XYZ file of C-alpha atoms in Angstrom:
509
model
C 2.166 -1.973 -7.134
C 4.963 -3.208 -9.335
C 8.332 -4.603 -8.358
C 10.172 -1.688 -9.898
C 8.214 0.976 -8.030
C 8.807 -0.599 -4.638
C 12.509 -1.037 -5.397
C 12.690 2.604 -6.504
C 11.032 3.855 -3.332
C 13.723 2.118 -1.291
C 16.539 3.412 -3.486
C 15.240 6.978 -3.777
C 14.751 7.332 -0.034
C 18.506 7.168 0.549
C 20.286 10.396 1.412
C 22.009 12.273 -1.405
C 25.766 12.758 -1.364
C 27.455 16.012 -0.448
C 28.187 18.754 -2.961
C 28.495 22.452 -3.536
C 26.183 25.086 -2.161
C 22.914 25.722 -3.981
C 22.380 28.759 -6.192
C 19.047 30.568 -6.500
C 16.223 28.376 -7.926
C 15.301 28.653 -11.585
C 11.717 29.700 -12.334
C 9.831 29.853 -15.608
C 6.731 31.650 -16.845
C 4.934 34.460 -15.061
C 3.762 34.366 -11.411
C 0.163 33.240 -10.790
C -2.049 34.476 -7.961
C -2.732 31.438 -5.754
C -5.359 30.455 -3.198
C -7.145 27.215 -2.304
C -10.320 28.659 -3.868
C -8.391 29.240 -7.098
C -7.137 25.630 -7.014
C -10.666 24.283 -6.506
C -11.931 26.450 -9.362
C -9.177 25.115 -11.607
C -10.075 21.498 -10.745
C -13.772 22.255 -11.309
C -13.088 23.726 -14.772
C -10.880 20.798 -15.743
C -13.645 18.330 -14.814
C -15.878 19.956 -17.436
C -13.504 19.082 -20.274
C -11.874 15.907 -21.574
C -8.896 14.442 -19.747
C -5.495 15.634 -20.957
C -2.439 13.902 -19.442
C 0.854 15.670 -18.818
C 3.345 15.474 -21.687
C 5.945 12.736 -21.568
C 9.650 13.477 -21.282
C 11.896 12.631 -24.289
C 12.050 8.979 -25.312
C 15.704 8.657 -24.298
C 14.776 9.396 -20.686
C 11.956 6.843 -20.782
C 14.359 4.241 -22.204
C 16.807 4.440 -19.284
C 17.751 1.091 -17.799
C 17.371 0.496 -14.086
C 21.129 0.792 -13.554
C 21.286 4.009 -15.589
C 18.394 5.469 -13.618
C 20.262 4.771 -10.371
C 23.431 6.442 -11.683
C 21.974 9.960 -11.307
C 20.757 11.389 -8.009
C 19.822 14.695 -6.453
C 22.518 16.546 -4.534
C 20.726 17.526 -1.321
C 23.241 20.319 -0.696
C 21.599 22.007 -3.695
C 18.065 21.555 -2.350
C 15.569 24.378 -2.228
C 15.973 26.628 0.870
C 19.240 24.969 1.980
C 20.939 28.365 1.974
C 18.223 30.041 4.079
C 16.907 30.024 7.650
C 13.711 28.308 6.554
C 12.834 25.217 8.658
C 12.238 22.864 5.711
C 14.440 21.867 2.791
C 13.196 20.334 -0.455
C 14.885 17.883 -2.833
C 13.670 16.760 -6.251
C 13.548 13.490 -8.201
C 14.405 13.255 -11.875
C 11.982 11.715 -14.408
C 12.454 8.785 -16.746
C 11.992 5.026 -16.895
C 8.949 4.339 -14.679
C 8.191 8.052 -14.300
C 7.596 9.149 -17.917
C 5.351 12.129 -17.133
C 6.811 14.955 -15.042
C 4.883 16.978 -12.506
C 4.794 20.742 -12.183
C 6.132 22.162 -8.915
C 5.179 25.687 -7.907
C 6.481 27.659 -4.949
C 3.925 29.923 -3.265
C 5.073 33.083 -1.537
C 3.280 36.383 -0.988
C 0.086 34.961 -2.479
C 1.793 34.168 -5.805
C 2.890 30.848 -7.279
C 6.011 30.555 -9.430
C 6.814 27.423 -11.436
C 10.180 25.755 -10.918
C 12.133 25.003 -14.087
C 13.906 21.657 -14.444
C 17.589 22.071 -13.576
C 19.894 19.150 -14.432
C 22.773 20.852 -12.584
C 21.098 19.984 -9.268
C 21.897 16.319 -9.869
C 25.135 14.367 -9.501
C 25.815 11.389 -11.737
C 28.383 8.751 -12.591
C 30.041 8.247 -15.971
C 27.478 5.490 -16.593
C 24.721 8.050 -17.083
C 24.197 8.873 -20.784
C 24.022 12.328 -22.324
C 20.275 12.948 -22.646
C 18.244 15.752 -24.273
C 16.687 18.523 -22.162
C 13.638 20.181 -23.710
C 10.471 21.973 -22.567
C 8.775 18.680 -21.626
C 11.288 18.076 -18.851
C 10.278 18.349 -15.216
C 10.701 16.628 -11.889
C 8.960 13.354 -11.046
C 8.508 14.168 -7.362
C 10.022 15.758 -4.289
C 10.925 15.082 -0.680
C 10.919 17.305 2.388
C 13.596 17.416 5.075
C 13.623 19.044 8.518
C 15.669 19.169 11.726
C 14.070 16.098 13.293
C 16.632 15.111 15.944
C 19.746 17.268 15.648
C 20.076 21.027 14.992
C 21.374 21.826 11.490
C 20.938 18.181 10.385
C 18.028 18.023 7.949
C 16.552 14.515 7.616
C 13.856 13.512 5.182
C 10.407 12.588 6.454
C 8.091 12.850 3.437
C 8.115 11.896 -0.265
C 5.587 12.586 -3.030
C 6.332 10.583 -6.194
C 4.391 8.497 -8.698
C 0.662 8.816 -9.518
C -0.912 10.157 -6.292
C 1.383 8.161 -3.982
C 3.130 9.665 -0.982
C 4.761 8.293 2.162
C 5.978 9.669 5.452
C 7.690 8.478 8.614
C 7.729 9.435 12.249
C 11.031 10.675 13.603
C 13.539 7.828 13.818
C 11.526 5.411 11.689
C 12.162 3.689 8.350
C 9.885 4.005 5.332
C 7.240 1.317 5.009
C 3.650 1.693 3.875
C 2.440 4.420 1.504
C -0.727 6.447 1.012
C -2.516 7.771 -2.046
C -4.639 10.760 -2.826
C -7.464 8.633 -4.213
C -8.204 5.025 -5.139
C -10.558 4.200 -8.001
C -12.001 0.747 -8.752
C -9.420 -1.085 -6.631
C -9.835 -4.819 -7.113
C -12.535 -4.425 -9.791
C -12.586 -6.943 -12.611
C -12.241 -4.248 -15.295
C -9.047 -2.860 -13.756
C -7.981 -0.045 -11.464
C -7.560 3.600 -12.401
C -4.622 5.521 -10.924
C -5.219 9.291 -10.631
C -2.129 11.488 -10.638
C -1.016 14.556 -8.731
C 0.065 16.640 -11.720
C 0.647 20.086 -10.150
C 1.968 20.946 -6.695
C 1.803 24.316 -4.950
C 4.144 24.401 -1.956
C 3.984 27.312 0.446
C 7.407 28.673 1.332
C 7.830 28.166 5.085
C 8.884 30.993 7.359
C 11.616 30.740 10.022
C 10.152 29.176 13.152
C 7.332 27.314 11.356
C 6.710 23.766 12.621
C 4.156 23.010 9.924
C 4.393 23.266 6.129
C 1.590 23.383 3.566
C 1.467 21.480 0.282
C -1.395 21.775 -2.215
C -1.933 19.480 -5.183
C -4.085 19.202 -8.294
C -5.298 15.688 -9.035
C -6.250 14.570 -12.539
C -7.414 11.334 -14.164
C -9.796 10.227 -16.931
C -12.771 10.098 -14.553
C -12.135 12.740 -11.855
C -10.237 15.869 -10.870
C -9.476 17.073 -7.374
C -7.981 19.832 -5.237
C -5.924 18.711 -2.222
C -4.389 20.570 0.705
C -1.945 19.004 3.178
C -0.862 20.604 6.456
C 2.224 18.627 7.441
C 3.934 18.587 10.836
C 6.957 16.285 11.235
C 7.601 14.431 14.482
C 6.532 11.186 16.124
C 3.948 10.808 14.867
C 4.230 12.849 11.679
C 0.850 14.500 11.268
C -0.868 15.410 8.016
C -4.208 17.219 7.938
C -5.810 16.596 4.553
C -8.710 18.234 2.760
C -9.728 17.116 -0.717
C -12.532 18.266 -2.992
C -13.397 15.903 -5.850
C -15.061 16.736 -9.185
C -16.187 13.637 -11.149
C -16.049 13.583 -14.943
C -18.420 10.600 -14.831
C -20.340 8.639 -12.226
C -17.934 7.072 -9.737
C -19.506 4.028 -8.041
C -16.254 2.775 -6.478
C -14.174 5.484 -4.807
C -11.554 4.935 -2.108
C -11.020 7.838 0.288
C -7.757 8.064 2.314
C -6.323 4.921 0.679
C -3.360 3.146 2.279
C -1.014 0.707 0.517
C 1.241 -1.771 2.295
C 2.974 -5.168 2.153
C 2.151 -8.361 4.026
C 3.956 -11.570 3.123
C 3.768 -13.820 6.181
C 3.658 -14.063 9.956
C 2.499 -16.710 12.452
C -0.853 -17.090 10.667
C 0.645 -18.441 7.422
C 4.265 -19.186 8.333
C 4.127 -22.734 6.928
C 3.768 -21.448 3.345
C 7.197 -19.763 3.288
C 10.610 -21.400 3.567
C 12.355 -18.402 5.112
C 14.771 -17.991 8.023
C 12.782 -15.011 9.310
C 9.750 -15.331 11.566
C 7.671 -12.596 9.862
C 7.863 -10.268 6.863
C 5.458 -7.349 6.614
C 5.216 -3.556 6.593
C 1.831 -3.793 8.334
C 0.264 -6.659 10.243
C -3.328 -5.639 10.850
C -6.230 -3.374 9.991
C -7.627 -1.480 12.970
C -11.080 0.131 12.775
C -12.860 2.323 15.300
C -16.376 2.144 13.929
C -19.351 4.414 14.333
C -20.850 2.107 16.982
C -17.769 2.592 19.164
C -16.301 -0.881 18.638
C -12.570 -1.325 18.071
C -11.996 -4.000 15.435
C -8.718 -5.805 14.791
C -8.332 -7.723 11.542
C -4.955 -9.497 11.082
C -3.790 -9.151 7.476
C -3.577 -12.186 5.209
C -1.718 -13.130 2.060
C -4.441 -15.076 0.225
C -4.034 -17.464 -2.680
C -6.674 -15.480 -4.594
C -7.739 -11.831 -4.500
C -9.846 -11.115 -1.405
C -11.954 -8.024 -0.693
C -13.422 -7.466 2.788
C -15.933 -4.726 3.596
C -16.538 -3.503 7.131
C -19.889 -1.745 6.697
C -20.231 1.323 8.873
C -22.016 4.607 9.466
C -19.758 7.476 10.490
C -16.434 5.703 11.080
C -14.243 7.405 13.659
C -10.924 6.049 12.427
C -9.084 3.252 10.654
C -5.531 2.373 9.768
C -2.881 -0.205 8.992
C -0.859 -1.009 12.082
C 2.604 -2.463 12.683
C 2.389 -3.715 16.291
C 5.339 -6.094 16.553
C 8.203 -3.760 17.518
C 11.008 -6.067 18.647
C 13.848 -6.848 16.225
C 13.437 -10.549 17.042
C 9.803 -10.419 15.937
C 11.249 -10.508 12.404
C 14.884 -11.695 12.813
C 15.778 -9.342 9.944
C 18.748 -7.062 10.616
C 18.570 -5.268 7.243
C 14.940 -4.478 6.447
C 14.111 -3.114 9.944
C 10.475 -4.172 9.727
C 10.160 -3.517 13.455
C 10.724 0.174 12.738
C 8.143 0.705 9.986
C 5.370 3.251 10.707
C 1.746 2.536 11.401
C -0.719 4.899 9.717
C -3.942 5.955 11.449
C -6.712 7.896 9.690
C -9.154 9.994 11.700
C -12.166 11.419 9.906
C -12.596 15.105 10.751
C -16.289 15.032 9.865
C -19.181 12.592 9.570
C -18.423 10.476 6.508
C -21.890 8.908 6.592
C -22.624 5.406 5.364
C -20.140 3.218 3.569
C -17.479 0.637 4.366
C -13.870 0.454 5.411
C -12.598 -1.762 2.598
C -9.612 -4.091 2.727
C -8.116 -5.528 -0.466
C -5.616 -8.393 -0.081
C -3.684 -9.498 -3.168
C -1.635 -12.718 -3.426
C 2.127 -12.126 -3.261
C 5.153 -14.398 -3.234
C 7.850 -11.761 -2.598
C 8.210 -8.877 -0.152
C 8.913 -6.428 -3.003
C 5.189 -6.275 -3.859
C 2.730 -4.009 -2.093
C -0.304 -6.290 -1.881
C -2.504 -4.640 0.758
C -4.896 -1.711 0.214
C -7.302 -0.185 2.746
C -9.654 2.786 2.300
C -13.067 4.257 3.087
C -15.656 3.571 0.383
C -18.770 5.793 0.498
C -21.985 3.863 -0.070
C -23.442 6.344 -2.552
C -21.750 6.862 -5.942
C -20.328 10.254 -6.834
C -22.384 11.568 -9.727
C -21.302 13.559 -12.751
C -21.309 17.301 -12.111
C -21.212 16.993 -8.327
C -18.422 17.963 -5.950
C -17.667 16.443 -2.587
C -15.185 17.409 0.119
C -13.514 15.074 2.619
C -11.239 16.052 5.480
C -9.173 13.737 7.630
C -6.005 13.548 9.687
C -3.165 11.098 9.052
C -0.752 10.096 11.812
C 2.391 8.266 10.673
C 4.102 6.582 13.615
C 2.929 4.090 16.219
C -0.444 3.149 17.657
C -2.984 5.964 18.083
C -4.283 6.717 21.583
C -6.649 3.918 22.558
C -10.162 4.787 21.414
C -11.533 2.596 24.228
C -10.084 0.944 27.325
C -9.883 -2.530 25.832
C -7.022 -5.001 25.585
C -5.302 -5.033 22.212
C -4.582 -8.134 20.167
C -0.851 -8.794 20.396
C -0.538 -11.725 18.026
C -2.450 -14.364 16.096
C -1.140 -17.867 15.419
C -2.805 -20.390 13.092
C -1.724 -23.933 12.267
C -2.301 -27.636 12.753
C -2.444 -29.268 16.175
C -0.088 -31.967 17.424
C -1.710 -34.554 15.142
C -0.939 -33.079 11.704
C -3.560 -35.341 10.071
C -6.500 -33.709 11.808
C -8.804 -31.625 9.582
C -9.114 -28.707 11.983
C -6.944 -25.648 12.623
C -5.682 -24.418 15.964
C -6.081 -20.657 16.355
C -4.344 -18.919 19.259
C -4.951 -15.237 19.980
C -2.813 -13.312 22.466
C -4.357 -10.291 24.193
C -2.426 -7.765 26.228
C -3.137 -7.559 29.962
C -6.112 -5.612 31.287
C -7.024 -4.645 34.893
C -10.364 -6.454 34.585
C -8.570 -9.723 33.843
C -7.520 -9.783 37.500
C -4.205 -10.931 38.884
C -4.796 -14.653 39.480
C -5.406 -17.759 37.435
C -9.172 -17.717 38.003
C -10.670 -16.526 34.710
C -14.173 -17.935 35.152
C -15.788 -14.483 35.014
C -14.365 -13.881 31.532
C -16.390 -15.347 28.684
C -14.879 -15.917 25.233
C -17.354 -15.311 22.416
C -16.182 -17.305 19.382
C -18.145 -17.581 16.146
C -17.711 -18.617 12.503
C -20.173 -18.187 9.657
C -19.042 -21.550 8.205
C -17.595 -24.641 9.778
C -17.499 -25.214 13.520
C -15.494 -23.810 16.433
C -14.738 -25.242 19.851
C -15.426 -23.490 23.163
C -11.770 -22.565 23.452
C -9.249 -22.548 26.272
C -8.451 -19.276 28.044
C -5.252 -19.055 30.088
C -2.568 -16.665 31.159
C 0.434 -16.276 28.896
C 3.562 -15.727 31.008
C 5.429 -14.601 27.903
C 3.178 -11.563 27.347
C 1.624 -11.028 30.768
C -1.821 -11.080 29.164
C -4.267 -13.807 28.149
C -4.241 -16.369 25.371
C -7.383 -17.827 23.859
C -6.888 -21.026 21.848
C -9.687 -22.839 20.006
C -10.256 -25.338 17.235
C -11.766 -24.376 13.914
C -13.027 -27.119 11.601
C -13.938 -25.678 8.193
C -15.550 -28.906 6.964
C -16.065 -28.505 3.239
C -16.031 -24.707 3.346
C -13.389 -22.921 1.271
C -13.616 -19.795 3.379
C -15.075 -18.510 6.645
C -15.430 -15.313 8.654
C -14.313 -15.705 12.279
C -15.051 -13.392 15.204
C -13.729 -13.399 18.788
C -13.907 -11.119 21.825
C -13.568 -11.535 25.591
C -16.470 -10.288 27.705
C -16.943 -9.836 31.471
C -20.384 -9.102 32.919
C -21.679 -7.960 29.561
C -18.773 -5.601 28.880
C -16.215 -6.258 26.159
C -12.669 -6.200 27.546
C -10.851 -6.655 24.247
C -10.746 -5.508 20.684
C -13.067 -7.460 18.408
C -10.799 -9.947 16.590
C -11.923 -10.683 13.015
C -10.347 -12.981 10.465
C -11.151 -14.291 6.996
C -9.896 -17.866 6.811
C -9.388 -19.311 3.340
C -8.455 -22.847 2.398
């Protein structure tokens, strides 16, 4: 993800200024009968013909500078449904600059969809914004939803769709952090990634008293089309039930289902590489996987010096997600970014996804403005031309999911040199939360640390209580020798039963 997109997501998430009451929305064209079957049929027909992108807006809009783009914003007092008793309000984003192709937004009511016309009067602007042409190519670049999250009659935003197939949500009281996508194609491949786009949205008009709203989307790209349905319930966590049906235009050997995108710059595993007053900088700190065998895996994220792709091969995964576990302000010492308040995102498959791999892509980054982490489910079998495949899953934007198993979570991972900085080995210290089976005393002889590395050597390790966390700390030496990389694995076991998450880490020189 580029610098500009991440900066825009921060800027566009800010609340709009006050203004006059909203008039009735402007529609264009004739109403269209709508159903999810109709949307799937449309995506199926499109897959049988060549890819046609949406038209671009006029050149003057695409030539806006960053400062000019920021000088126009949506007036949320003119949002859709603000003058009604409906439980959700909708705002829109203007196109231009990094959003050259508009989307089509349709409102569904009474089984019919009507297309919203672009309305420049819904936006406020400064005198720095130029006079630009408005023609039939104009449209919105995205939208956000607002609801009464904490206070009656105060509508706060909790969800944004904008850019390619990107969207992001927050639990009540949180700050925006990681994003999701409708689909990932060829992420990390040598020949480049393809970014499908949500080109048409069909949003069901909510009724008074509704807690959930429905959004449907048509996905289009050179190699695939798709029909998506989202059932969205704000709260903590914010829940999104997703169903997508994909129609390949060609064989798709590398597909990412339920892809997540986040930022990891540094923490206690790589702190020495960054001269920064803060102790950690990340939107997410670890990948959590509940695999088909019932194990709970914890993989701390890394910021590698070269592109790294990790595959956690599985059969019928039960869930995975990018977690933000450190929740104290002093975990980051950043009073502006509020990294402690960024959401975790947990994906639960609502069906048997079969064989494949939870895939983690880690991209080198030197600034926190870059999203450099991607995680998704990659089916083992390619999607073939002419086929169609449906996936359903649930997304929870908020904190940790309910524990899949009664095991102690990993609280933190620290990596660095020992007291003698000239030694070739690394010291790795893993903090686990407390667990009833750890007992209450200092006698930990019944607990066995299992430590392994596929390259290099590891010591037996030292297990002791950590008075700072109330749990246990395992510290061990890792000597990579001449290896440039190694896969490490740790778990604590008592009488043949694992008491902790399985800690995994890819160490690179």
